Amino acid sequence: MTVAVFPAQPRQLDRRPDDAQVVAAWSEWLRGELNPDWRPGEWNADVLLFVGDPQNPRTSVSLCRIAGCGATIMSPGYCKPCLDAYRRSGMAREEFEATYTRQFRRIAAHRDLAACAVPACTRSAYSWSLCMVHCRGWAKARKRPDIDMEAWIARQKPLGDAEQCRVPGCSREKAQSNGLCRTHQRKWRLQAAPHAGVPQQR
């Protein structure tokens, strides 16, 4: 067990540090306490992110045994969807593993999305195969009579890279004012709503 001792600070009744100051101070202290060379290939000291390698015997994660699944699980065997499919199949384990395949369908925050349909635009598609900015432009333009989407797209100027999601290790674009991508925004709303009064998406 490690105990950190901080010097006493003079009490300030007139000013309280905001959340950003607290997070910055904590991050600076934490980085100074961590070993950047710990578990090479799994520990990313730049973003304070550990991703366990199932091939490393020191890491307690495994891959689902079903071909094409790729889900990580805590003990050898099947992930929940593949286990459910196995139970429904009525097959012996050897027959099931030899014949059943599952394409990994979960939307993962680290996976790349399709690019915007505007030529040379490097941002990820949001809706109508357009990035968020071009999508909003098209939502207004499509209300005009006799508007052609392909011609409209051809006239648009491409945009450069967008700011990334604030979640460490996530390479997706920021889509919300709080700095989260669409995937992490959904997760935040689902987890925070019962505890913080965050309204559920409908």
Short mmCIF file of C-alpha atoms in Angstrom, two decimals:
data_model
loop_
_atom_site.label_atom_id
_atom_site.label_comp_id
_atom_site.label_asym_id
_atom_site.label_seq_id
_atom_site.Cartn_x
_atom_site.Cartn_y
_atom_site.Cartn_z
CA MET A 1 0.00 0.00 0.00
CA THR A 2 1.26 3.46 -0.89
CA VAL A 3 0.34 6.53 1.10
CA ALA A 4 0.87 10.00 -0.34
CA VAL A 5 1.36 12.85 2.12
CA PHE A 6 0.62 16.37 0.96
CA PRO A 7 1.76 19.50 2.82
CA ALA A 8 -0.98 21.44 4.50
CA GLN A 9 -2.26 24.35 2.44
CA PRO A 10 -3.46 27.65 3.88
CA ARG A 11 -7.22 27.73 3.96
CA GLN A 12 -8.74 29.95 1.32
CA LEU A 13 -12.33 30.82 2.03
CA ASP A 14 -12.71 33.33 -0.76
CA ARG A 15 -11.66 31.15 -3.71
CA ARG A 16 -12.16 27.50 -4.54
CA PRO A 17 -10.28 25.83 -7.44
CA ASP A 18 -12.50 24.76 -10.30
CA ASP A 19 -12.69 21.21 -11.60
CA ALA A 20 -10.17 21.87 -14.37
CA GLN A 21 -7.54 22.99 -11.86
CA VAL A 22 -8.13 19.96 -9.65
CA VAL A 23 -7.90 17.56 -12.60
CA ALA A 24 -4.73 19.23 -13.93
CA ALA A 25 -3.03 19.09 -10.52
CA TRP A 26 -4.04 15.47 -10.01
CA SER A 27 -2.86 14.45 -13.50
CA GLU A 28 0.50 16.14 -12.98
CA TRP A 29 1.01 14.38 -9.64
CA LEU A 30 -0.13 11.02 -11.05
CA ARG A 31 2.23 11.16 -14.02
CA GLY A 32 5.13 11.82 -11.67
CA GLU A 33 4.29 8.68 -9.67
CA LEU A 34 3.92 6.30 -12.63
CA ASN A 35 6.61 4.25 -14.34
CA PRO A 36 6.47 5.00 -18.10
CA ASP A 37 8.32 1.75 -18.88
CA TRP A 38 5.82 -0.50 -17.10
CA ARG A 39 4.33 -3.28 -19.26
CA PRO A 40 5.65 -2.11 -22.67
CA GLY A 41 3.16 -2.67 -25.48
CA GLU A 42 0.22 -2.55 -23.07
CA TRP A 43 0.72 0.60 -20.99
CA ASN A 44 0.52 3.93 -22.84
CA ALA A 45 1.99 6.52 -20.48
CA ASP A 46 1.10 9.41 -22.82
CA VAL A 47 -2.65 8.94 -22.35
CA LEU A 48 -2.55 6.94 -19.08
CA LEU A 49 -4.23 3.97 -20.78
CA PHE A 50 -3.64 0.26 -20.20
CA VAL A 51 -4.85 -2.18 -22.86
CA GLY A 52 -4.18 -5.78 -21.90
CA ASP A 53 -2.66 -8.09 -24.49
CA PRO A 54 -4.47 -11.47 -24.47
CA GLN A 55 -1.23 -13.10 -25.66
CA ASN A 56 0.65 -11.95 -22.57
CA PRO A 57 0.46 -14.60 -19.80
CA ARG A 58 0.69 -11.80 -17.20
CA THR A 59 -2.58 -10.28 -18.45
CA SER A 60 -5.86 -11.73 -17.17
CA VAL A 61 -7.87 -11.36 -20.38
CA SER A 62 -8.60 -13.82 -23.18
CA LEU A 63 -10.17 -13.70 -26.61
CA CYS A 64 -13.48 -15.41 -27.31
CA ARG A 65 -12.79 -18.82 -28.87
CA ILE A 66 -15.21 -18.23 -31.78
CA ALA A 67 -13.61 -17.33 -35.11
CA GLY A 68 -14.24 -13.73 -36.17
CA CYS A 69 -15.56 -12.57 -32.79
CA GLY A 70 -12.54 -10.89 -31.21
CA ALA A 71 -14.27 -9.94 -27.94
CA THR A 72 -12.08 -9.88 -24.84
CA ILE A 73 -13.28 -11.83 -21.81
CA MET A 74 -11.95 -12.36 -18.30
CA SER A 75 -11.58 -16.15 -18.52
CA PRO A 76 -11.07 -18.59 -21.44
CA GLY A 77 -14.25 -19.56 -23.25
CA TYR A 78 -17.01 -17.66 -25.05
CA CYS A 79 -18.24 -14.10 -24.79
CA LYS A 80 -21.89 -13.65 -23.79
CA PRO A 81 -23.38 -13.45 -27.34
CA CYS A 82 -21.40 -16.50 -28.50
CA LEU A 83 -22.28 -18.41 -25.35
CA ASP A 84 -25.96 -17.68 -25.95
CA ALA A 85 -25.62 -18.89 -29.56
CA TYR A 86 -23.89 -22.05 -28.37
CA ARG A 87 -26.67 -22.84 -25.91
CA ARG A 88 -29.34 -22.26 -28.58
CA SER A 89 -27.51 -24.41 -31.15
CA GLY A 90 -27.79 -27.74 -29.32
CA MET A 91 -24.43 -28.71 -30.85
CA ALA A 92 -21.47 -30.31 -29.18
CA ARG A 93 -18.72 -27.79 -28.35
CA GLU A 94 -16.34 -29.09 -31.05
CA GLU A 95 -19.04 -28.96 -33.77
CA PHE A 96 -20.16 -25.48 -32.71
CA GLU A 97 -16.64 -24.03 -32.79
CA ALA A 98 -15.98 -25.62 -36.19
CA THR A 99 -19.13 -24.28 -37.85
CA TYR A 100 -20.21 -21.09 -36.09
CA THR A 101 -18.69 -17.73 -36.99
CA ARG A 102 -19.57 -14.33 -35.66
CA GLN A 103 -18.62 -11.00 -37.12
CA PHE A 104 -17.79 -8.63 -34.29
CA ARG A 105 -20.65 -6.13 -34.50
CA ARG A 106 -20.14 -4.01 -31.41
CA ILE A 107 -19.51 -0.32 -32.05
CA ALA A 108 -16.12 0.21 -30.46
CA ALA A 109 -14.79 3.65 -29.62
CA HIS A 110 -11.37 2.85 -31.03
CA ARG A 111 -12.62 1.82 -34.46
CA ASP A 112 -12.42 4.24 -37.36
CA LEU A 113 -15.60 5.53 -38.96
CA ALA A 114 -16.31 6.17 -42.63
CA ALA A 115 -15.05 9.50 -43.99
CA CYS A 116 -17.33 12.38 -44.97
CA ALA A 117 -18.68 12.19 -48.53
CA VAL A 118 -17.41 15.70 -49.35
CA PRO A 119 -14.25 15.20 -51.46
CA ALA A 120 -11.02 15.62 -49.45
CA CYS A 121 -12.92 16.19 -46.18
CA THR A 122 -11.03 14.27 -43.50
CA ARG A 123 -13.78 14.26 -40.89
CA SER A 124 -15.84 11.21 -39.96
CA ALA A 125 -19.33 10.66 -41.35
CA TYR A 126 -22.12 11.57 -38.95
CA SER A 127 -25.33 11.26 -40.98
CA TRP A 128 -26.24 11.17 -44.69
CA SER A 129 -22.59 10.08 -45.16
CA LEU A 130 -21.55 13.60 -44.17
CA CYS A 131 -19.54 14.89 -41.23
CA MET A 132 -21.38 16.85 -38.57
CA VAL A 133 -20.64 20.28 -40.08
CA HIS A 134 -21.58 19.32 -43.64
CA CYS A 135 -24.58 17.38 -42.32
CA ARG A 136 -25.92 20.53 -40.70
CA GLY A 137 -25.36 22.44 -43.93
CA TRP A 138 -27.20 19.83 -45.96
CA ALA A 139 -30.09 19.76 -43.45
CA LYS A 140 -30.71 23.42 -44.31
CA ALA A 141 -29.99 23.15 -48.03
CA ARG A 142 -32.30 20.17 -48.63
CA LYS A 143 -35.32 22.28 -47.75
CA ARG A 144 -34.88 24.23 -50.98
CA PRO A 145 -36.88 22.96 -53.96
CA ASP A 146 -35.07 21.01 -56.69
CA ILE A 147 -31.86 20.67 -54.66
CA ASP A 148 -29.55 17.87 -55.80
CA MET A 149 -27.49 16.31 -53.02
CA GLU A 150 -24.61 15.15 -55.23
CA ALA A 151 -24.26 18.59 -56.81
CA TRP A 152 -24.45 20.22 -53.39
CA ILE A 153 -21.72 17.93 -52.02
CA ALA A 154 -19.48 18.70 -54.99
CA ARG A 155 -19.65 22.42 -54.18
CA GLN A 156 -18.68 22.08 -50.52
CA LYS A 157 -15.24 22.89 -49.16
CA PRO A 158 -13.44 20.06 -47.33
CA LEU A 159 -12.68 20.44 -43.64
CA GLY A 160 -9.52 19.54 -41.76
CA ASP A 161 -9.24 17.17 -38.83
CA ALA A 162 -11.65 17.78 -35.98
CA GLU A 163 -10.75 17.88 -32.30
CA GLN A 164 -10.57 14.40 -30.80
CA CYS A 165 -12.72 12.97 -28.02
CA ARG A 166 -11.45 13.88 -24.56
CA VAL A 167 -11.46 10.23 -23.40
CA PRO A 168 -7.82 9.07 -23.24
CA GLY A 169 -6.98 6.68 -26.06
CA CYS A 170 -10.14 7.38 -28.08
CA SER A 171 -9.33 8.47 -31.63
CA ARG A 172 -12.88 9.51 -32.60
CA GLU A 173 -13.95 13.08 -33.17
CA LYS A 174 -15.50 15.31 -30.55
CA ALA A 175 -19.22 15.52 -31.27
CA GLN A 176 -20.55 17.22 -28.16
CA SER A 177 -19.84 20.47 -26.33
CA ASN A 178 -18.53 18.44 -23.39
CA GLY A 179 -15.71 17.11 -25.57
CA LEU A 180 -17.02 13.56 -26.01
CA CYS A 181 -17.51 11.59 -29.22
CA ARG A 182 -20.92 10.12 -30.01
CA THR A 183 -20.08 6.70 -28.56
CA HIS A 184 -18.75 8.01 -25.25
CA GLN A 185 -21.60 10.54 -25.03
CA ARG A 186 -24.10 7.67 -25.19
CA LYS A 187 -22.18 5.76 -22.53
CA TRP A 188 -21.98 8.85 -20.33
CA ARG A 189 -25.71 9.49 -20.54
CA LEU A 190 -26.57 5.86 -19.77
CA GLN A 191 -24.27 5.71 -16.75
CA ALA A 192 -24.80 9.20 -15.38
CA ALA A 193 -28.54 9.55 -15.82
CA PRO A 194 -29.63 7.48 -12.79
CA HIS A 195 -27.16 9.27 -10.53
CA ALA A 196 -26.72 12.81 -11.80
CA GLY A 197 -30.09 13.73 -13.24
CA VAL A 198 -28.78 13.60 -16.81
CA PRO A 199 -31.77 13.28 -19.17
CA GLN A 200 -31.94 10.09 -21.21
CA GLN A 201 -31.80 10.30 -24.98
CA ARG A 202 -35.05 9.46 -26.71
#
